[in-house]
mmCIF file of C-alpha atoms in Angstrom:
data_model
loop_
_atom_site.group_PDB
_atom_site.id
_atom_site.type_symbol
_atom_site.label_atom_id
_atom_site.label_comp_id
_atom_site.label_asym_id
_atom_site.label_seq_id
_atom_site.Cartn_x
_atom_site.Cartn_y
_atom_site.Cartn_z
ATOM 1 C CA UNK N 148 21.625 46.301 -3.867
ATOM 2 C CA UNK N 149 21.387 42.900 -2.372
ATOM 3 C CA UNK N 150 20.835 40.262 -4.987
ATOM 4 C CA UNK N 151 17.198 39.310 -5.362
ATOM 5 C CA UNK N 152 17.009 35.567 -5.365
ATOM 6 C CA UNK N 153 13.761 33.613 -5.692
ATOM 7 C CA UNK N 154 13.474 30.268 -3.989
ATOM 8 C CA UNK N 155 10.546 27.908 -4.477
ATOM 9 C CA UNK N 156 9.735 24.499 -3.133
ATOM 10 C CA UNK N 157 7.709 22.377 -5.543
ATOM 11 C CA UNK N 158 7.566 18.571 -5.605
ATOM 12 C CA UNK N 159 9.249 17.208 -8.732
ATOM 13 C CA UNK N 160 6.835 14.334 -9.027
ATOM 14 C CA UNK N 161 3.173 14.075 -8.215
ATOM 15 C CA UNK N 162 0.201 11.914 -9.049
ATOM 16 C CA UNK N 163 -2.404 13.336 -11.381
ATOM 17 C CA UNK N 164 -5.057 15.055 -9.284
ATOM 18 C CA UNK N 165 -2.837 15.163 -6.225
ATOM 19 C CA UNK N 166 -2.904 18.253 -3.991
ATOM 20 C CA UNK N 167 0.545 19.635 -3.335
ATOM 21 C CA UNK N 168 1.745 22.562 -1.239
ATOM 22 C CA UNK N 169 3.897 25.150 -2.954
ATOM 23 C CA UNK N 170 6.198 27.342 -0.880
ATOM 24 C CA UNK N 171 7.859 30.430 -2.299
ATOM 25 C CA UNK N 172 10.281 32.966 -0.911
ATOM 26 C CA UNK N 173 12.199 35.772 -2.546
ATOM 27 C CA UNK N 174 15.029 37.643 -0.873
ATOM 28 C CA UNK N 175 14.070 41.305 -1.007
ATOM 29 C CA UNK N 176 14.351 44.113 1.582
ATOM 30 C CA UNK N 177 10.701 45.263 1.075
ATOM 31 C CA UNK N 178 11.544 48.846 2.011
ATOM 32 C CA UNK N 179 8.209 50.127 3.317
ATOM 33 C CA UNK N 180 8.709 53.842 2.661
ATOM 34 C CA UNK N 181 7.977 54.548 6.349
ATOM 35 C CA UNK N 182 11.504 54.110 7.670
ATOM 36 C CA UNK N 183 13.898 57.005 8.157
ATOM 37 C CA UNK N 184 17.598 56.983 7.493
ATOM 38 C CA UNK N 185 19.263 57.168 10.912
ATOM 39 C CA UNK N 186 22.025 59.518 9.753
ATOM 40 C CA UNK N 187 20.177 61.987 7.548
ATOM 41 C CA UNK N 188 16.679 61.666 9.002
ATOM 42 C CA UNK N 189 15.214 61.420 5.525
ATOM 43 C CA UNK N 190 12.629 58.870 4.529
ATOM 44 C CA UNK N 191 13.996 55.872 2.677
ATOM 45 C CA UNK N 192 11.910 55.601 -0.512
ATOM 46 C CA UNK N 193 9.505 52.707 -0.828
ATOM 47 C CA UNK N 194 10.752 49.711 -2.789
ATOM 48 C CA UNK N 195 8.772 46.510 -2.476
ATOM 49 C CA UNK N 196 7.614 43.563 -4.501
ATOM 50 C CA UNK N 197 4.054 44.645 -5.265
ATOM 51 C CA UNK N 198 2.742 41.614 -7.116
ATOM 52 C CA UNK N 199 3.227 37.870 -7.104
ATOM 53 C CA UNK N 200 1.685 35.355 -9.467
ATOM 54 C CA UNK N 201 1.935 31.594 -9.929
ATOM 55 C CA UNK N 202 0.595 29.976 -13.095
ATOM 56 C CA UNK N 203 0.581 26.364 -14.218
ATOM 57 C CA UNK N 204 0.681 25.974 -17.997
ATOM 58 C CA UNK N 205 -0.888 29.411 -18.354
ATOM 59 C CA UNK N 206 -3.685 28.786 -15.834
ATOM 60 C CA UNK N 207 -3.743 30.920 -12.695
ATOM 61 C CA UNK N 208 -3.085 29.123 -9.422
ATOM 62 C CA UNK N 209 -2.415 31.916 -6.974
ATOM 63 C CA UNK N 210 -1.949 35.658 -7.190
ATOM 64 C CA UNK N 211 -1.174 38.244 -4.533
ATOM 65 C CA UNK N 212 -1.266 42.029 -4.553
ATOM 66 C CA UNK N 213 1.225 43.091 -1.937
ATOM 67 C CA UNK N 214 1.362 46.192 0.271
ATOM 68 C CA UNK N 215 4.350 47.381 2.339
ATOM 69 C CA UNK N 216 2.971 45.503 5.367
ATOM 70 C CA UNK N 217 4.300 42.221 4.009
ATOM 71 C CA UNK N 218 7.595 41.284 5.674
ATOM 72 C CA UNK N 219 11.031 41.471 4.108
ATOM 73 C CA UNK N 220 11.832 38.384 2.039
ATOM 74 C CA UNK N 221 8.153 37.849 1.217
ATOM 75 C CA UNK N 222 7.034 34.290 1.759
ATOM 76 C CA UNK N 223 3.892 32.678 0.372
ATOM 77 C CA UNK N 224 2.616 29.165 0.600
ATOM 78 C CA UNK N 225 -0.496 27.801 -1.063
ATOM 79 C CA UNK N 226 -1.994 24.546 -2.309
ATOM 80 C CA UNK N 227 -2.415 23.376 -5.858
ATOM 81 C CA UNK N 228 -4.026 20.455 -7.680
ATOM 82 C CA UNK N 229 -1.659 18.897 -10.205
ATOM 83 C CA UNK N 230 -3.898 18.201 -13.239
ATOM 84 C CA UNK N 231 -1.137 16.878 -15.479
ATOM 85 C CA UNK N 232 2.576 17.147 -16.079
ATOM 86 C CA UNK N 233 3.682 20.679 -16.796
ATOM 87 C CA UNK N 234 5.606 23.734 -15.760
ATOM 88 C CA UNK N 235 4.761 25.967 -12.822
ATOM 89 C CA UNK N 236 5.825 29.542 -13.451
ATOM 90 C CA UNK N 237 6.371 32.138 -10.760
ATOM 91 C CA UNK N 238 6.584 35.876 -11.271
ATOM 92 C CA UNK N 239 7.417 38.659 -8.822
ATOM 93 C CA UNK N 240 7.068 42.304 -9.857
ATOM 94 C CA UNK N 241 9.194 44.959 -8.178
ATOM 95 C CA UNK N 242 8.229 48.616 -7.647
ATOM 96 C CA UNK N 243 11.053 49.609 -9.998
ATOM 97 C CA UNK N 244 9.543 47.502 -12.789
ATOM 98 C CA UNK N 245 11.918 44.556 -12.569
ATOM 99 C CA UNK N 246 10.322 41.153 -12.956
ATOM 100 C CA UNK N 247 11.874 38.148 -11.266
ATOM 101 C CA UNK N 248 10.829 34.748 -12.536
ATOM 102 C CA UNK N 249 11.311 31.122 -11.649
ATOM 103 C CA UNK N 250 10.099 27.884 -13.249
ATOM 104 C CA UNK N 251 9.649 24.366 -11.914
ATOM 105 C CA UNK N 252 8.615 21.274 -13.836
ATOM 106 C CA UNK N 253 6.264 18.745 -12.317
ATOM 107 C CA UNK N 254 6.201 15.232 -13.751
ATOM 108 C CA UNK N 255 3.453 12.692 -13.205
ATOM 109 C CA UNK N 256 4.281 9.339 -11.633
ATOM 110 C CA UNK Q 871 -33.536 69.935 36.426
ATOM 111 C CA UNK Q 872 -30.507 72.125 36.256
ATOM 112 C CA UNK Q 873 -28.767 71.947 32.897
ATOM 113 C CA UNK Q 874 -25.173 73.139 33.000
ATOM 114 C CA UNK Q 875 -23.431 74.490 29.923
ATOM 115 C CA UNK Q 876 -21.399 71.253 29.621
ATOM 116 C CA UNK Q 877 -24.359 68.878 29.651
ATOM 117 C CA UNK Q 878 -26.184 71.171 27.274
ATOM 118 C CA UNK Q 879 -23.342 70.946 24.769
ATOM 119 C CA UNK Q 880 -23.186 67.172 25.105
ATOM 120 C CA UNK Q 881 -26.914 66.860 24.582
ATOM 121 C CA UNK Q 882 -26.718 69.116 21.569
ATOM 122 C CA UNK Q 883 -23.874 67.143 20.006
ATOM 123 C CA UNK Q 884 -25.638 63.852 20.680
ATOM 124 C CA UNK Q 885 -28.854 65.069 19.120
ATOM 125 C CA UNK Q 886 -26.987 66.364 16.084
ATOM 126 C CA UNK Q 887 -25.216 63.029 15.628
ATOM 127 C CA UNK Q 888 -28.513 61.148 15.902
ATOM 128 C CA UNK Q 889 -30.130 63.414 13.380
ATOM 129 C CA UNK Q 890 -27.262 62.996 10.940
ATOM 130 C CA UNK Q 891 -26.815 59.242 11.279
ATOM 131 C CA UNK Q 892 -29.754 57.985 9.178
ATOM 132 C CA UNK Q 893 -29.037 60.542 6.477
ATOM 133 C CA UNK Q 894 -25.538 59.200 5.865
ATOM 134 C CA UNK Q 895 -25.224 56.412 3.302
ATOM 135 C CA UNK Q 896 -24.077 53.140 4.831
ATOM 136 C CA UNK Q 897 -20.727 53.185 3.071
ATOM 137 C CA UNK Q 898 -19.674 56.687 4.032
ATOM 138 C CA UNK Q 899 -16.953 56.179 6.560
ATOM 139 C CA UNK Q 900 -13.756 57.946 7.431
ATOM 140 C CA UNK Q 901 -12.197 54.863 9.018
ATOM 141 C CA UNK Q 902 -9.493 53.611 6.615
ATOM 142 C CA UNK Q 903 -10.093 49.989 7.646
ATOM 143 C CA UNK Q 904 -13.828 50.196 6.905
ATOM 144 C CA UNK Q 905 -13.031 51.996 3.687
ATOM 145 C CA UNK Q 906 -10.623 49.264 2.581
ATOM 146 C CA UNK Q 907 -13.197 46.561 3.370
ATOM 147 C CA UNK Q 908 -15.969 48.375 1.528
ATOM 148 C CA UNK Q 909 -13.724 49.068 -1.457
ATOM 149 C CA UNK Q 910 -13.052 45.325 -1.629
ATOM 150 C CA UNK Q 911 -16.682 44.260 -1.206
ATOM 151 C CA UNK Q 912 -18.073 47.016 -3.397
ATOM 152 C CA UNK Q 913 -20.155 48.464 -0.568
ATOM 153 C CA UNK Q 914 -21.606 45.208 0.771
ATOM 154 C CA UNK Q 915 -21.234 44.470 4.472
ATOM 155 C CA UNK Q 916 -19.418 41.152 5.012
ATOM 156 C CA UNK Q 917 -20.957 38.519 7.278
ATOM 157 C CA UNK Q 918 -18.937 36.817 10.011
ATOM 158 C CA UNK Q 919 -17.786 33.220 9.720
ATOM 159 C CA UNK Q 920 -16.851 30.619 7.062
ATOM 160 C CA UNK Q 921 -13.288 31.885 7.019
ATOM 161 C CA UNK Q 922 -10.325 30.917 9.122
ATOM 162 C CA UNK Q 923 -7.462 33.167 10.099
ATOM 163 C CA UNK Q 924 -4.532 31.681 11.955
ATOM 164 C CA UNK Q 925 -2.293 34.132 13.788
ATOM 165 C CA UNK Q 926 -0.037 33.837 16.812
ATOM 166 C CA UNK Q 927 -1.593 35.186 20.015
ATOM 167 C CA UNK Q 928 1.617 36.988 20.883
ATOM 168 C CA UNK Q 929 4.154 38.040 18.268
ATOM 169 C CA UNK Q 930 7.552 38.824 19.732
ATOM 170 C CA UNK Q 931 8.825 40.446 16.585
ATOM 171 C CA UNK Q 932 6.372 42.603 14.662
ATOM 172 C CA UNK Q 933 8.611 42.474 11.606
ATOM 173 C CA UNK Q 934 7.639 38.936 10.672
ATOM 174 C CA UNK Q 935 4.340 37.673 11.979
ATOM 175 C CA UNK Q 936 3.241 34.426 10.329
ATOM 176 C CA UNK Q 937 -0.410 34.444 9.282
ATOM 177 C CA UNK Q 938 -2.461 31.847 7.440
ATOM 178 C CA UNK Q 939 -5.910 32.330 6.016
ATOM 179 C CA UNK Q 940 -8.331 29.912 4.450
ATOM 180 C CA UNK Q 941 -11.908 30.130 3.248
ATOM 181 C CA UNK Q 942 -13.724 27.395 1.332
ATOM 182 C CA UNK Q 943 -14.913 28.564 -2.048
ATOM 183 C CA UNK Q 944 -13.157 31.922 -1.831
ATOM 184 C CA UNK Q 945 -12.230 33.700 -5.033
ATOM 185 C CA UNK Q 946 -10.182 36.374 -3.302
ATOM 186 C CA UNK Q 947 -9.103 37.179 0.227
ATOM 187 C CA UNK Q 948 -8.208 40.625 1.533
ATOM 188 C CA UNK Q 949 -5.866 40.885 4.505
ATOM 189 C CA UNK Q 950 -5.801 44.018 6.680
ATOM 190 C CA UNK Q 951 -3.896 45.147 9.755
ATOM 191 C CA UNK Q 952 -6.063 47.699 11.556
ATOM 192 C CA UNK Q 953 -3.277 49.294 13.614
ATOM 193 C CA UNK Q 954 -0.655 49.856 10.931
ATOM 194 C CA UNK Q 955 0.002 53.276 9.362
ATOM 195 C CA UNK Q 956 -1.629 51.857 6.225
ATOM 196 C CA UNK Q 957 -4.133 49.080 6.911
ATOM 197 C CA UNK Q 958 -3.662 47.193 3.632
ATOM 198 C CA UNK Q 959 -1.489 44.070 3.786
ATOM 199 C CA UNK Q 960 -2.218 41.905 0.763
ATOM 200 C CA UNK Q 961 -4.948 40.627 -1.533
ATOM 201 C CA UNK Q 962 -4.851 36.992 -2.591
ATOM 202 C CA UNK Q 963 -6.593 35.731 -5.713
ATOM 203 C CA UNK Q 964 -7.094 32.021 -6.280
ATOM 204 C CA UNK Q 965 -7.330 30.193 -9.583
ATOM 205 C CA UNK Q 966 -9.143 26.982 -10.454
ATOM 206 C CA UNK Q 967 -6.064 24.926 -9.658
ATOM 207 C CA UNK Q 968 -6.049 26.022 -6.013
ATOM 208 C CA UNK Q 969 -8.174 23.443 -4.200
ATOM 209 C CA UNK Q 970 -8.216 24.702 -0.616
ATOM 210 C CA UNK Q 971 -8.279 28.446 -1.084
ATOM 211 C CA UNK Q 972 -5.779 28.845 1.672
ATOM 212 C CA UNK Q 973 -2.501 30.739 1.820
ATOM 213 C CA UNK Q 974 0.163 31.644 4.337
ATOM 214 C CA UNK Q 975 2.546 34.572 4.481
ATOM 215 C CA UNK Q 976 4.499 36.738 6.926
ATOM 216 C CA UNK Q 977 3.454 40.283 7.692
ATOM 217 C CA UNK Q 978 4.599 43.384 9.583
ATOM 218 C CA UNK Q 979 2.609 44.679 12.520
ATOM 219 C CA UNK Q 980 3.446 48.082 14.005
ATOM 220 C CA UNK Q 981 1.784 47.443 17.370
ATOM 221 C CA UNK Q 982 -0.718 45.240 19.178
ATOM 222 C CA UNK Q 983 -3.755 45.255 16.934
ATOM 223 C CA UNK Q 984 -6.460 43.378 15.075
ATOM 224 C CA UNK Q 985 -5.707 41.502 11.884
ATOM 225 C CA UNK Q 986 -8.736 41.238 9.599
ATOM 226 C CA UNK Q 987 -9.384 38.900 6.684
ATOM 227 C CA UNK Q 988 -12.274 39.374 4.252
ATOM 228 C CA UNK Q 989 -13.086 36.688 1.700
ATOM 229 C CA UNK Q 990 -15.060 37.036 -1.498
ATOM 230 C CA UNK Q 991 -16.867 33.751 -2.096
ATOM 231 C CA UNK Q 992 -17.840 32.212 -5.414
ATOM 232 C CA UNK Q 993 -21.488 32.898 -4.584
ATOM 233 C CA UNK Q 994 -20.710 36.614 -4.471
ATOM 234 C CA UNK Q 995 -21.103 36.803 -0.695
ATOM 235 C CA UNK Q 996 -18.431 38.154 1.630
ATOM 236 C CA UNK Q 997 -17.282 36.842 4.979
ATOM 237 C CA UNK Q 998 -14.816 38.271 7.427
ATOM 238 C CA UNK Q 999 -12.886 37.327 10.537
ATOM 239 C CA UNK Q 1000 -10.829 39.308 13.021
ATOM 240 C CA UNK Q 1001 -7.993 38.236 15.330
ATOM 241 C CA UNK Q 1002 -6.072 40.245 17.882
ATOM 242 C CA UNK Q 1003 -2.301 39.865 17.870
ATOM 243 C CA UNK Q 1004 -0.164 41.166 20.733
ATOM 244 C CA UNK Q 1005 3.075 42.603 19.439
ATOM 245 C CA UNK Q 1006 6.087 42.960 21.733
ATOM 246 C CA UNK Q 1007 8.399 44.836 19.346
ATOM 247 C CA UNK Q 1008 6.732 46.805 16.553
ATOM 248 C CA UNK Q 1009 7.645 46.168 12.951
ATOM 249 C CA UNK Q 1010 7.763 49.686 11.521
ATOM 250 C CA UNK Q 1011 10.608 51.213 13.521
ATOM 251 C CA UNK Q 1012 13.745 52.750 12.158
#
């Protein structure tokens, strides 16, 4: 299986109360369960990231429930108010139960 | 007036449909798109407006179509693709730290179709918007 690698773009520094844009991407094939294997003609079983969540110091920022209609290497961007310095945690949940996580610290200038 | 068998059947079917229509509850629908919307709104019919959906007019590759959605004061936004084998695309939920209630992602579209966004507002009301996207190469092949 291709290695699942999360990538997020978060500013390292922000002013308190500033609105920043967060961009996230995770490399994942997002097998929809609709495709057929060209050689055997059998359906390739579904395997997607079905949930994504971003929390800042335990408080929810953005959450997405994902269906197979989201493209391979699912990308999400959203805005966030930086209330204070802290850690932004990202979590992706795979159909097979694996959880991929990533963390980014934001400091206040 | 001469009534042929064909017109008689059409009249009969029309009359039957008319008679049935008021008896059906408003949320009974066999359309999967309507069903998905009503499941999200809990049976309420969403109003139009107060929500923005940005899609390309023509998508060359249906495998990755960039879409952005934003609705002021939205708690959650449901995204649907009416012409896909399964209409559901994604549901976004926003926390208190999200100021603009807007998000962008990339989706798969099987064919030229309507993309629909339904937002649940803080007031409990629902709004929706619909955009047609022309797709040159579908995103569900294989």
